[in-house]
XYZ file of C-alpha atoms in Angstrom:
592
model
C 16.744 11.642 -24.572
C 19.785 9.753 -25.722
C 21.063 6.764 -23.775
C 24.588 5.396 -24.027
C 24.691 2.088 -25.867
C 27.413 -0.521 -26.243
C 28.424 -2.279 -29.398
C 27.878 -5.950 -30.064
C 30.763 -8.329 -29.423
C 33.053 -8.369 -32.402
C 31.897 -4.942 -33.634
C 34.907 -2.671 -34.076
C 33.030 0.486 -35.004
C 33.986 3.905 -33.701
C 31.201 3.732 -31.104
C 33.374 1.335 -29.076
C 35.576 4.240 -28.047
C 32.641 5.932 -26.305
C 31.330 2.705 -24.787
C 31.299 2.172 -21.031
C 32.310 -1.479 -21.458
C 35.308 -3.249 -22.897
C 34.649 -6.421 -24.906
C 36.971 -8.840 -23.108
C 35.751 -12.193 -24.453
C 33.028 -13.671 -26.648
C 32.620 -17.371 -27.410
C 29.399 -18.102 -29.355
C 29.946 -21.904 -29.187
C 30.761 -22.297 -25.489
C 27.695 -24.577 -25.101
C 26.683 -23.035 -21.745
C 22.944 -23.263 -21.151
C 22.128 -21.776 -17.778
C 20.314 -19.014 -15.867
C 21.336 -16.258 -13.461
C 20.519 -18.389 -10.399
C 22.967 -21.064 -11.619
C 25.944 -18.702 -11.938
C 28.379 -17.404 -9.319
C 31.729 -15.599 -9.052
C 33.992 -16.554 -6.145
C 37.624 -16.949 -5.065
C 37.702 -20.742 -4.718
C 41.441 -21.131 -4.065
C 42.072 -18.119 -1.831
C 44.599 -16.647 -4.268
C 42.696 -13.409 -4.910
C 41.529 -14.530 -8.357
C 37.806 -15.100 -8.714
C 36.539 -18.044 -10.745
C 33.294 -18.393 -12.695
C 31.037 -21.204 -11.437
C 28.257 -22.338 -13.789
C 25.754 -25.155 -13.383
C 25.164 -26.139 -17.006
C 21.680 -27.460 -17.821
C 23.019 -29.493 -20.747
C 20.254 -30.767 -22.990
C 17.674 -30.637 -20.186
C 17.586 -34.413 -19.649
C 21.275 -35.392 -19.615
C 24.794 -33.925 -19.769
C 24.225 -31.609 -16.756
C 27.577 -30.449 -15.382
C 29.135 -28.111 -12.845
C 31.773 -26.108 -14.689
C 34.413 -23.815 -13.216
C 36.219 -21.297 -15.430
C 39.527 -19.658 -14.662
C 39.539 -16.660 -16.933
C 38.148 -17.917 -20.223
C 39.465 -21.485 -19.953
C 37.633 -24.424 -18.383
C 39.316 -25.322 -15.092
C 37.101 -28.071 -13.637
C 34.049 -30.111 -14.597
C 31.765 -32.338 -12.499
C 28.690 -34.259 -13.621
C 25.300 -33.489 -12.031
C 22.627 -36.193 -11.863
C 19.528 -33.995 -12.120
C 18.686 -30.535 -13.447
C 20.301 -27.816 -11.269
C 18.079 -25.043 -9.914
C 20.629 -22.912 -8.087
C 24.304 -22.384 -7.317
C 25.752 -20.555 -4.302
C 29.187 -20.192 -2.749
C 29.467 -19.918 1.032
C 31.955 -20.305 3.869
C 31.075 -23.290 6.026
C 33.985 -23.203 8.510
C 36.770 -20.983 9.858
C 39.690 -23.055 8.600
C 42.680 -21.451 6.932
C 43.142 -20.705 4.122
C 39.680 -19.176 3.742
C 38.177 -20.991 0.757
C 34.435 -21.160 0.106
C 32.385 -24.230 -0.696
C 30.033 -24.591 -3.650
C 26.412 -25.612 -3.092
C 24.447 -26.940 -6.067
C 20.702 -27.458 -5.693
C 19.425 -30.296 -7.853
C 16.156 -32.139 -7.313
C 15.695 -32.912 -3.572
C 19.445 -32.718 -2.928
C 22.107 -30.122 -2.256
C 25.541 -31.175 -3.448
C 28.371 -29.464 -1.579
C 31.798 -29.244 -3.217
C 34.932 -28.369 -1.266
C 38.165 -27.661 -3.163
C 36.292 -28.593 -6.351
C 35.640 -32.105 -5.049
C 32.371 -33.669 -3.809
C 32.192 -33.119 -0.053
C 28.620 -33.700 1.179
C 25.119 -34.415 -0.097
C 22.159 -33.038 1.836
C 18.708 -34.546 1.301
C 15.528 -32.628 2.028
C 13.332 -34.082 4.795
C 10.716 -36.462 3.318
C 7.085 -35.424 3.204
C 4.139 -37.309 4.617
C 2.554 -39.727 2.159
C -1.181 -39.600 1.610
C -2.801 -42.428 3.593
C -5.301 -43.317 0.864
C -2.540 -43.453 -1.749
C -0.434 -45.716 0.481
C -3.396 -48.041 1.104
C -4.039 -48.316 -2.646
C -0.469 -49.435 -3.343
C -0.605 -51.876 -0.403
C -3.768 -53.429 -1.813
C -2.071 -53.677 -5.209
C 0.883 -55.450 -3.617
C -1.527 -57.926 -1.966
C -3.348 -58.400 -5.324
C -6.625 -57.118 -3.895
C -7.105 -54.630 -6.748
C -5.830 -54.636 -10.312
C -3.979 -51.872 -12.104
C -7.118 -50.573 -13.817
C -8.839 -49.919 -10.480
C -5.578 -48.495 -9.118
C -5.383 -46.033 -11.968
C -8.996 -44.889 -11.531
C -8.577 -44.413 -7.770
C -5.277 -42.544 -8.082
C -6.691 -40.291 -10.791
C -9.729 -39.510 -8.624
C -7.447 -38.815 -5.659
C -5.307 -36.475 -7.747
C -8.343 -34.491 -8.846
C -9.861 -34.213 -5.361
C -6.685 -33.555 -3.371
C -5.610 -29.957 -3.992
C -3.561 -29.362 -0.823
C -0.875 -32.005 -1.380
C 0.196 -33.823 -4.521
C 0.778 -37.510 -5.065
C 4.145 -39.205 -4.931
C 6.384 -39.376 -7.985
C 5.586 -43.096 -8.350
C 1.852 -42.444 -8.639
C 2.289 -39.513 -11.003
C 4.498 -41.551 -13.327
C 2.029 -44.440 -13.170
C -0.798 -42.131 -14.293
C 1.273 -40.970 -17.265
C 1.813 -44.505 -18.650
C -0.108 -46.199 -21.412
C -2.527 -48.973 -20.312
C -0.277 -51.735 -21.684
C 2.691 -50.490 -19.590
C 0.900 -50.143 -16.239
C 1.065 -53.826 -15.292
C 4.836 -54.024 -15.621
C 5.337 -50.728 -13.787
C 3.130 -51.802 -10.866
C 4.866 -55.204 -10.573
C 8.245 -53.459 -10.489
C 7.464 -50.814 -7.840
C 4.641 -52.179 -5.670
C 7.031 -53.929 -3.266
C 9.122 -50.787 -2.679
C 8.296 -48.567 0.341
C 6.390 -45.397 -0.383
C 8.447 -42.198 -0.329
C 7.451 -38.644 -1.047
C 10.121 -36.038 -1.625
C 9.952 -32.460 -2.744
C 12.404 -30.610 -4.985
C 14.325 -27.373 -4.546
C 13.113 -24.414 -6.583
C 15.463 -21.622 -5.403
C 18.448 -21.065 -3.116
C 20.362 -18.220 -1.479
C 22.799 -17.649 1.417
C 22.369 -15.891 4.785
C 25.223 -14.716 7.002
C 25.056 -16.496 10.340
C 26.492 -14.168 12.983
C 28.874 -11.750 11.235
C 28.511 -9.625 8.124
C 32.106 -10.008 6.876
C 32.690 -11.189 3.334
C 34.334 -14.416 4.564
C 31.909 -15.008 7.461
C 30.108 -18.330 7.892
C 26.817 -18.413 5.963
C 23.668 -20.517 6.141
C 21.878 -21.903 3.107
C 18.305 -20.729 2.502
C 16.303 -22.943 0.144
C 12.775 -22.850 -1.205
C 10.956 -26.054 -2.124
C 8.064 -27.206 -4.270
C 6.181 -28.089 -1.070
C 5.837 -24.335 -0.286
C 8.441 -24.427 2.495
C 11.529 -22.349 3.254
C 14.428 -24.116 5.021
C 17.447 -22.504 6.681
C 20.324 -24.995 6.965
C 23.229 -24.995 9.392
C 26.489 -24.744 7.365
C 28.498 -27.064 9.626
C 26.156 -29.908 10.594
C 23.690 -29.407 7.677
C 20.680 -29.605 9.966
C 17.494 -27.600 9.594
C 17.750 -24.479 11.764
C 14.352 -23.048 10.814
C 11.389 -23.972 8.661
C 8.809 -21.519 7.349
C 5.677 -22.066 5.288
C 4.464 -20.081 2.287
C 1.018 -19.945 0.652
C 2.617 -20.568 -2.749
C 5.645 -22.247 -4.298
C 8.710 -19.935 -4.060
C 10.530 -19.152 -7.292
C 12.933 -16.334 -6.336
C 14.673 -15.506 -3.051
C 16.411 -12.415 -1.686
C 17.958 -12.643 1.784
C 19.417 -9.874 3.986
C 20.577 -9.582 7.592
C 22.143 -12.052 10.049
C 20.556 -15.284 11.237
C 21.615 -14.837 14.886
C 20.487 -11.185 15.010
C 17.735 -10.261 12.563
C 17.051 -11.211 8.971
C 14.453 -10.701 6.279
C 13.648 -13.020 3.396
C 11.770 -11.662 0.382
C 10.130 -14.402 -1.684
C 8.231 -14.206 -4.957
C 5.675 -16.952 -5.328
C 4.367 -18.795 -8.338
C 0.925 -17.255 -7.718
C 2.176 -13.735 -8.484
C 2.553 -12.605 -4.849
C 5.608 -11.343 -2.975
C 5.997 -12.463 0.632
C 8.299 -11.377 3.456
C 9.627 -13.524 6.279
C 11.370 -12.349 9.447
C 13.257 -14.022 12.237
C 10.896 -16.012 14.469
C 7.986 -16.061 12.004
C 6.579 -19.427 10.911
C 4.298 -18.176 8.152
C 4.868 -15.564 5.477
C 3.277 -12.132 5.269
C 1.986 -11.114 1.860
C 3.104 -7.585 0.977
C 2.605 -7.271 -2.810
C 0.154 -8.745 -5.292
C 1.583 -8.471 -8.795
C -0.511 -8.123 -11.912
C 1.632 -10.660 -13.758
C 3.952 -13.570 -13.026
C 7.441 -12.592 -11.760
C 10.456 -13.525 -13.888
C 13.123 -11.949 -11.678
C 13.584 -10.357 -8.254
C 16.396 -8.206 -6.878
C 16.823 -6.369 -3.587
C 18.363 -2.873 -3.924
C 18.792 -1.256 -0.520
C 15.417 -1.325 1.215
C 13.465 -1.648 -2.028
C 12.350 -4.691 -4.015
C 12.692 -4.593 -7.815
C 10.596 -7.185 -9.673
C 10.507 -7.984 -13.379
C 7.184 -9.346 -14.659
C 5.957 -11.212 -17.703
C 3.908 -8.191 -18.838
C 7.186 -6.444 -19.826
C 7.277 -4.196 -16.754
C 9.926 -3.487 -14.128
C 8.327 -2.556 -10.811
C 9.770 -1.298 -7.535
C 8.172 -1.744 -4.114
C 9.052 -1.021 -0.519
C 9.245 -3.877 1.972
C 5.802 -2.814 3.199
C 4.269 -3.269 -0.258
C 4.046 0.342 -1.442
C 4.628 0.716 -5.184
C 7.312 3.323 -5.899
C 7.538 3.242 -9.685
C 6.885 1.156 -12.802
C 8.967 1.081 -15.993
C 7.522 -0.343 -19.213
C 10.102 -2.276 -21.212
C 10.266 -2.578 -25.008
C 10.555 -6.378 -24.909
C 10.080 -9.406 -22.670
C 12.514 -10.063 -19.809
C 14.818 -13.072 -20.128
C 17.016 -12.569 -17.042
C 17.766 -10.164 -14.210
C 20.885 -9.477 -12.175
C 22.313 -7.045 -9.636
C 25.187 -4.708 -10.475
C 26.889 -3.843 -7.180
C 30.157 -1.967 -7.729
C 31.321 -1.480 -4.131
C 34.448 0.481 -5.054
C 32.305 3.178 -6.672
C 29.284 2.806 -4.416
C 27.131 2.152 -7.479
C 24.120 -0.159 -7.424
C 21.878 -0.899 -10.376
C 19.629 -3.616 -11.788
C 20.584 -5.472 -14.969
C 17.634 -6.547 -17.129
C 18.156 -8.873 -20.089
C 15.564 -8.559 -22.846
C 14.386 -10.689 -25.757
C 15.565 -7.958 -28.102
C 19.227 -8.970 -27.459
C 19.803 -6.046 -25.105
C 20.700 -5.624 -21.446
C 19.287 -2.502 -19.805
C 20.973 -1.020 -16.749
C 18.518 0.720 -14.385
C 19.532 2.849 -11.440
C 16.290 3.423 -9.561
C 13.851 4.026 -12.422
C 16.388 5.649 -14.741
C 17.814 3.830 -17.744
C 21.518 4.701 -17.534
C 23.001 2.262 -20.035
C 22.077 -0.219 -22.778
C 24.349 -3.169 -23.649
C 23.755 -4.895 -26.978
C 24.587 -8.535 -27.635
C 24.310 -10.907 -30.577
C 21.825 -13.179 -28.795
C 19.287 -12.979 -25.972
C 20.968 -13.084 -22.558
C 19.687 -15.846 -20.238
C 22.119 -15.491 -17.330
C 24.410 -12.775 -15.966
C 26.684 -12.066 -13.028
C 28.487 -8.826 -12.184
C 31.469 -8.741 -9.848
C 35.125 -9.591 -9.552
C 36.264 -12.016 -12.244
C 39.918 -12.916 -12.250
C 41.565 -9.805 -10.840
C 39.176 -7.353 -12.466
C 36.518 -5.852 -10.168
C 34.003 -4.556 -12.713
C 33.393 -7.630 -14.871
C 30.051 -8.617 -16.369
C 29.708 -12.290 -17.368
C 26.721 -13.240 -19.526
C 25.456 -16.444 -21.122
C 23.187 -16.373 -24.144
C 20.237 -18.389 -25.367
C 22.361 -20.124 -27.984
C 24.972 -21.233 -25.418
C 27.445 -18.387 -25.909
C 29.654 -16.791 -23.237
C 30.240 -13.024 -23.107
C 32.643 -11.227 -20.775
C 32.671 -7.444 -20.548
C 34.764 -5.190 -18.312
C 33.573 -1.833 -17.043
C 35.861 1.015 -18.047
C 37.596 2.747 -15.142
C 36.480 6.172 -16.387
C 32.876 5.129 -17.098
C 30.274 7.431 -15.554
C 26.579 6.570 -15.359
C 24.339 9.627 -15.493
C 20.852 9.643 -14.022
C 18.961 10.305 -17.201
C 15.584 8.906 -18.056
C 15.082 7.504 -21.531
C 11.541 8.907 -21.679
C 10.162 12.369 -21.045
C 9.057 13.346 -17.604
C 9.843 15.582 -14.644
C 13.457 16.702 -14.104
C 15.828 14.632 -12.004
C 15.965 17.278 -9.272
C 12.286 16.780 -8.593
C 12.913 13.177 -7.509
C 15.877 13.897 -5.250
C 15.313 13.028 -1.639
C 15.106 15.851 0.879
C 17.835 16.218 3.472
C 15.710 15.288 6.477
C 17.464 16.215 9.748
C 18.291 13.567 12.298
C 15.841 12.738 15.042
C 16.399 14.781 18.185
C 16.096 13.472 21.738
C 12.920 15.496 22.208
C 11.393 13.881 19.125
C 12.356 10.401 20.334
C 10.936 11.085 23.823
C 7.715 12.416 22.328
C 7.479 9.358 20.084
C 7.947 7.032 23.040
C 5.279 8.913 25.008
C 2.822 8.650 22.126
C 3.600 4.962 21.733
C 3.062 4.230 25.435
C -0.029 6.429 25.866
C -1.504 6.048 22.409
C -4.876 4.707 23.569
C -5.344 7.425 26.198
C -4.365 10.193 23.791
C -6.749 8.894 21.160
C -9.619 8.768 23.654
C -8.878 12.303 24.821
C -8.826 13.504 21.232
C -12.149 11.806 20.498
C -13.680 13.301 23.672
C -12.572 16.829 22.760
C -13.728 16.323 19.159
C -17.201 15.245 20.281
C -17.362 18.175 22.715
C -16.432 20.636 19.958
C -19.062 19.155 17.657
C -21.665 19.421 20.437
C -20.804 23.072 21.169
C -20.921 23.871 17.463
C -24.326 22.251 17.100
C -25.651 24.122 20.130
C -24.358 27.447 18.810
C -25.924 26.752 15.429
C -29.300 25.916 16.981
C -29.132 29.066 19.129
C -28.353 31.140 16.040
C -31.350 29.642 14.257
C -33.688 30.215 17.200
C -32.583 33.831 17.755
C -32.107 34.631 14.066
C -28.506 35.658 14.667
C -27.307 34.698 11.211
C -27.287 37.149 8.274
C -29.143 34.741 5.977
C -32.688 33.686 6.784
C -33.250 29.953 7.207
C -37.019 30.382 7.193
C -38.402 29.428 3.757
C -41.314 31.855 4.215
C -38.944 34.804 4.834
C -36.107 34.391 2.287
C -33.890 37.391 3.075
C -30.178 38.171 2.958
C -28.615 40.923 5.054
C -25.202 42.583 4.916
C -23.869 45.747 6.524
C -20.725 47.821 6.217
C -19.299 50.887 7.978
C -17.457 53.744 6.263
C -15.453 56.648 7.656
C -12.763 57.311 10.229
C -14.918 59.068 12.821
C -16.245 60.557 14.833
C -19.059 60.357 12.256
C -19.499 57.107 10.304
C -21.860 56.094 7.507
C -23.614 52.762 8.085
C -24.936 51.073 4.934
C -27.364 48.163 5.248
C -27.934 45.972 2.145
C -31.078 43.858 2.033
C -32.039 41.354 -0.657
C -35.070 39.147 -1.249
C -33.719 35.730 -2.254
C -37.052 34.159 -3.210
C -37.960 33.321 -6.786
C -41.217 35.226 -7.235
C -42.594 36.314 -3.817
C -42.075 39.968 -2.741
C -41.404 40.877 0.911
C -43.703 43.391 2.619
C -44.045 45.209 6.002
C -40.387 44.994 7.032
C -38.473 47.364 9.304
C -34.792 47.707 10.183
C -33.886 48.342 13.808
C -30.561 48.913 15.619
C -29.307 47.979 19.045
C -26.306 49.913 20.428
C -24.893 51.613 23.506
C -26.424 55.104 23.573
C -23.543 56.346 25.744
C -21.069 55.608 22.932
C -23.055 56.128 19.732
C -25.922 58.169 18.392
C -27.773 57.141 15.186
C -29.475 59.525 12.797
C -32.205 56.915 12.108
C -33.030 54.406 14.834
C -35.742 52.800 12.727
C -35.927 52.385 8.952
C -39.130 51.354 7.179
C -38.406 49.032 4.300
C -40.529 49.276 1.147
C -41.640 46.261 -0.790
C -38.639 44.105 -1.764
C -38.700 42.771 -5.320
C -36.998 39.319 -5.605
C -33.413 39.404 -6.805
C -32.786 43.133 -6.324
C -30.350 44.565 -3.769
C -31.646 47.482 -1.646
C -29.308 49.806 0.298
C -30.346 51.799 3.370
C -28.035 54.384 4.940
C -27.802 56.146 8.288
C -25.156 58.188 10.082
C -23.512 57.000 13.295
C -21.811 59.517 15.563
C -19.307 58.409 18.184
C -19.877 60.267 21.483
C -16.678 59.086 23.209
C -13.197 60.375 22.427
C -11.250 57.916 24.599
C -10.655 55.354 21.844
C -13.403 52.952 22.927
C -15.414 50.947 20.385
C -18.362 48.568 20.616
C -20.717 46.580 18.412
C -23.940 47.585 16.729
C -26.569 44.963 15.987
C -28.832 45.329 12.967
C -32.241 43.595 13.116
C -34.678 43.005 10.271
C -38.185 42.485 11.692
C -41.666 42.147 10.422
C -44.094 44.679 11.827
C -45.950 43.657 15.008
C -43.424 40.822 15.677
C -40.778 40.862 18.395
C -38.507 38.068 17.057
C -36.155 39.307 14.292
C -35.998 37.518 10.955
C -32.234 38.004 10.482
C -29.494 39.763 12.429
C -26.115 41.299 11.601
C -23.431 42.335 14.077
C -21.089 45.225 13.193
C -17.781 45.676 14.989
C -17.316 49.435 15.053
C -13.804 50.743 14.453
C -12.038 53.025 16.914
C -13.014 56.623 16.194
C -10.362 59.185 15.375
C -10.333 62.207 17.707
C -11.513 65.584 16.470
C -8.655 67.913 15.563
C -9.382 71.601 16.115
C -7.392 73.899 13.849
């Protein structure tokens, strides 16, 4: 099935007319090296024109900068000391005009910029230093041990201690050559021991209102497997939660003062959920591969993995669908066009393409000249449907969604029709349903016990009836291995005279049945039988024998009863098998 594709920037072929995107800007030498988590679109001046905020990674060791673009021109630039791991814009007060602040996560710090100027620096709370490690450095300072013993002890401590890592000082000391250790120890042994973690991911959480310009809290994940929620005004820790693994991606929804949910993907390949009031995380999904991106679409979680798959889960961990991609994932983003009510997931691939997925359907493919490493969709300038992308080679691409663009729910691969996956129109819950649900919730234990009691009683009655049928030979198939017989009977006619046919079969392999008789039990006031007793000849195994007799109904008042058929062995009172016939109502005799 064909999928709409977009031309590469600079391509002026005729396909551009049918494209869903307009090529607004392409700069292959913009020298922007960043990821999706380090990009944001926000109205920084309150003039209705959104700016592009990018935390540039530079070379990876120096030249890290916070850049702000107005349109396609660089508006502001600030140096960053360490590698940035996340950028977010949030409102930290109610002052007028309503202008957001910029939060940049870098190392153990969060740098807050207000009006494009440095405003505040928040430092993560320090961690507890290992006592043995601290004692080793104290002994080195007092010249009780030399650097060779210090190195051996720290290396042994690093190997044994799996719960908490060493300080940065000790880790750097272990990385040095033997001839450099003496100078390093002399330089740092008199300094106090400090252990700090670093920020791995960051997001925002509305505090008490869900408005676009409402005050938001910062939610950060750290290398020490902790999640912090920071107050936007005093920059104090409002809540701290612990994870079993290091968080790498965050998705936050809800309000801090009411109810919120944090979805976290860990470095161990698990997805965890956190709720208001919980101190530890609840594992809901175990992925088969490491996550490279996470987006929240409605109540579902969409995760991109290193095994070239895009998977969707519910918040309870149920897998909804899996899409296999043609190439590895380089970046992921959320396309939320509020004016059209359209939500989709943007997936950047190594094959220089960006796939747009709505649910599990591939609705659009955007081609670029280089692999996309970061993307943001939203209002840029005064255009609502803008897609800003950065490439692996440092390029900047800006595309604008056409106003007449329509995304059709078509799958790129064969499968069931779209109508089969449409959700049913489930009616709203009635008051009776809600009351019944509340009653079941309140009396669940009692109802379950009553159900179990009735179930056991039914099983007991069934077992008793089965044993009675075996003892009295009331079943049409013999359970006695020495008398393997099968009995069936049928009635023919409309009355007052019926023909009763009895079929008898020997079900043994090679043993014939001898000395058998067929007897009937009935109400002699209602029926009269032509043969009350039928002598059965020798039954050859496997053959079906039919025996017939006439039954005359003696009552013309429309009354019917049952007739029991017994198969007995001569000189024995207990029947081998029994059949019960429900006689039909006899038609009255019509005299002409």
